[in-house]
Amino acid sequence: RARGQRRKNRVASSCDTCGVREGFRPVVSAAEEQVRRGFAVVQRSRDPYADFRASMVEMVVSRQMFGAAELERLLRSYLSLNAPRHHPVILQAFSDIWVVLHGG
């Protein structure tokens, strides 16, 4: 039973701080793709919002990622590569970029 419980916890996760619903699965393939196409860098920041936003903008522009599906993959990769405590600021940065690209 403990083994089944562990498996269930690996498949479904949620984040109370950012509102990611139960059943969200981190997209490992997107994270792996991100690592292949670029580098995940661990850093400290005085302004995490500005750093995440700048990083996302750089990815969007350099890879010409303007479609909804591409942007969703980008968001999922940022969420899966970063700790839940960073999810609210990642979602805010992503939302602001989305508004610029696609309007309200």
mmCIF file of C-alpha atoms in Angstrom:
data_model
loop_
_atom_site.group_PDB
_atom_site.id
_atom_site.type_symbol
_atom_site.label_atom_id
_atom_site.label_comp_id
_atom_site.label_asym_id
_atom_site.label_seq_id
_atom_site.Cartn_x
_atom_site.Cartn_y
_atom_site.Cartn_z
ATOM 1 C CA ARG A 1 0.000 0.000 0.000
ATOM 2 C CA ALA A 2 2.811 2.426 0.801
ATOM 3 C CA ARG A 3 4.261 1.733 -2.643
ATOM 4 C CA GLY A 4 0.933 2.596 -4.331
ATOM 5 C CA GLN A 5 0.656 5.765 -2.263
ATOM 6 C CA ARG A 6 4.135 6.853 -3.307
ATOM 7 C CA ARG A 7 3.323 6.249 -6.959
ATOM 8 C CA LYS A 8 0.159 8.330 -6.676
ATOM 9 C CA ASN A 9 2.107 11.224 -5.145
ATOM 10 C CA ARG A 10 4.601 11.140 -8.006
ATOM 11 C CA VAL A 11 1.912 11.307 -10.673
ATOM 12 C CA ALA A 12 -0.220 14.100 -9.265
ATOM 13 C CA SER A 13 0.973 17.214 -7.510
ATOM 14 C CA SER A 14 -0.447 20.550 -6.526
ATOM 15 C CA CYS A 15 0.864 23.843 -5.307
ATOM 16 C CA ASP A 16 -1.035 25.808 -2.667
ATOM 17 C CA THR A 17 0.984 28.976 -3.246
ATOM 18 C CA CYS A 18 0.264 29.294 -6.973
ATOM 19 C CA GLY A 19 -3.061 27.524 -7.404
ATOM 20 C CA VAL A 20 -1.814 24.702 -9.636
ATOM 21 C CA ARG A 21 -4.568 22.107 -9.360
ATOM 22 C CA GLU A 22 -4.280 18.526 -8.187
ATOM 23 C CA GLY A 23 -3.487 16.306 -11.125
ATOM 24 C CA PHE A 24 -0.874 18.643 -12.637
ATOM 25 C CA ARG A 25 2.040 16.569 -13.832
ATOM 26 C CA PRO A 26 5.388 18.307 -14.260
ATOM 27 C CA VAL A 27 6.341 17.969 -17.894
ATOM 28 C CA VAL A 28 9.595 16.126 -17.695
ATOM 29 C CA SER A 29 9.928 16.019 -21.467
ATOM 30 C CA ALA A 30 9.648 19.822 -21.610
ATOM 31 C CA ALA A 31 12.260 20.124 -18.874
ATOM 32 C CA GLU A 32 14.541 17.732 -20.728
ATOM 33 C CA GLU A 33 13.972 19.667 -23.951
ATOM 34 C CA GLN A 34 14.756 22.899 -22.120
ATOM 35 C CA VAL A 35 18.021 21.470 -20.859
ATOM 36 C CA ARG A 36 18.924 20.240 -24.366
ATOM 37 C CA ARG A 37 18.101 23.576 -25.982
ATOM 38 C CA GLY A 38 19.509 25.800 -23.257
ATOM 39 C CA PHE A 39 20.773 25.766 -19.717
ATOM 40 C CA ALA A 40 18.860 25.756 -16.470
ATOM 41 C CA VAL A 41 20.817 28.067 -14.184
ATOM 42 C CA VAL A 42 20.556 28.218 -10.407
ATOM 43 C CA GLN A 43 20.903 31.780 -9.192
ATOM 44 C CA ARG A 44 19.940 34.118 -6.391
ATOM 45 C CA SER A 45 17.976 37.188 -7.305
ATOM 46 C CA ARG A 46 17.019 40.491 -5.787
ATOM 47 C CA ASP A 47 14.172 40.711 -8.327
ATOM 48 C CA PRO A 48 12.950 37.224 -9.280
ATOM 49 C CA TYR A 49 10.050 38.624 -11.332
ATOM 50 C CA ALA A 50 12.389 40.640 -13.562
ATOM 51 C CA ASP A 51 14.808 37.726 -13.913
ATOM 52 C CA PHE A 52 12.116 35.175 -14.796
ATOM 53 C CA ARG A 53 10.456 37.624 -17.187
ATOM 54 C CA ALA A 54 13.744 38.473 -18.912
ATOM 55 C CA SER A 55 14.595 34.792 -19.208
ATOM 56 C CA MET A 56 11.181 33.977 -20.687
ATOM 57 C CA VAL A 57 11.336 36.889 -23.125
ATOM 58 C CA GLU A 58 14.775 35.750 -24.239
ATOM 59 C CA MET A 59 13.449 32.230 -24.865
ATOM 60 C CA VAL A 60 10.353 33.503 -26.704
ATOM 61 C CA VAL A 61 12.344 35.792 -28.977
ATOM 62 C CA SER A 62 15.332 33.552 -29.647
ATOM 63 C CA ARG A 63 13.177 30.498 -30.371
ATOM 64 C CA GLN A 64 10.309 32.435 -32.010
ATOM 65 C CA MET A 65 7.796 30.855 -29.618
ATOM 66 C CA PHE A 66 4.558 32.768 -30.172
ATOM 67 C CA GLY A 67 1.887 30.053 -30.390
ATOM 68 C CA ALA A 68 -0.268 29.075 -27.435
ATOM 69 C CA ALA A 69 1.014 25.474 -27.357
ATOM 70 C CA GLU A 70 4.661 26.593 -27.442
ATOM 71 C CA LEU A 71 4.085 29.138 -24.692
ATOM 72 C CA GLU A 72 2.282 26.555 -22.567
ATOM 73 C CA ARG A 73 5.259 24.204 -22.909
ATOM 74 C CA LEU A 74 7.557 27.045 -21.894
ATOM 75 C CA LEU A 75 5.452 27.785 -18.809
ATOM 76 C CA ARG A 76 5.332 24.115 -17.832
ATOM 77 C CA SER A 77 9.084 23.822 -18.166
ATOM 78 C CA TYR A 78 9.624 26.828 -15.872
ATOM 79 C CA LEU A 79 7.181 25.405 -13.330
ATOM 80 C CA SER A 80 8.740 21.940 -13.441
ATOM 81 C CA LEU A 81 12.315 23.265 -13.174
ATOM 82 C CA ASN A 82 11.645 25.621 -10.253
ATOM 83 C CA ALA A 83 10.527 25.150 -6.659
ATOM 84 C CA PRO A 84 6.845 25.756 -5.842
ATOM 85 C CA ARG A 85 7.757 28.870 -3.855
ATOM 86 C CA HIS A 86 8.729 30.495 -7.171
ATOM 87 C CA HIS A 87 5.537 29.515 -9.019
ATOM 88 C CA PRO A 88 3.529 32.691 -8.212
ATOM 89 C CA VAL A 89 6.228 34.973 -9.660
ATOM 90 C CA ILE A 90 6.702 32.669 -12.674
ATOM 91 C CA LEU A 91 2.954 32.763 -13.338
ATOM 92 C CA GLN A 92 2.917 36.565 -13.036
ATOM 93 C CA ALA A 93 5.845 36.990 -15.424
ATOM 94 C CA PHE A 94 4.293 34.546 -17.885
ATOM 95 C CA SER A 95 0.914 36.261 -17.648
ATOM 96 C CA ASP A 96 2.457 39.649 -18.407
ATOM 97 C CA ILE A 97 4.263 38.230 -21.446
ATOM 98 C CA TRP A 98 1.046 36.538 -22.623
ATOM 99 C CA VAL A 99 -0.824 39.866 -22.426
ATOM 100 C CA VAL A 100 1.837 41.569 -24.551
ATOM 101 C CA LEU A 101 1.761 38.788 -27.150
ATOM 102 C CA HIS A 102 -1.941 37.931 -27.238
ATOM 103 C CA GLY A 103 -3.784 40.728 -25.467
ATOM 104 C CA GLY A 104 -5.921 40.424 -22.306
#
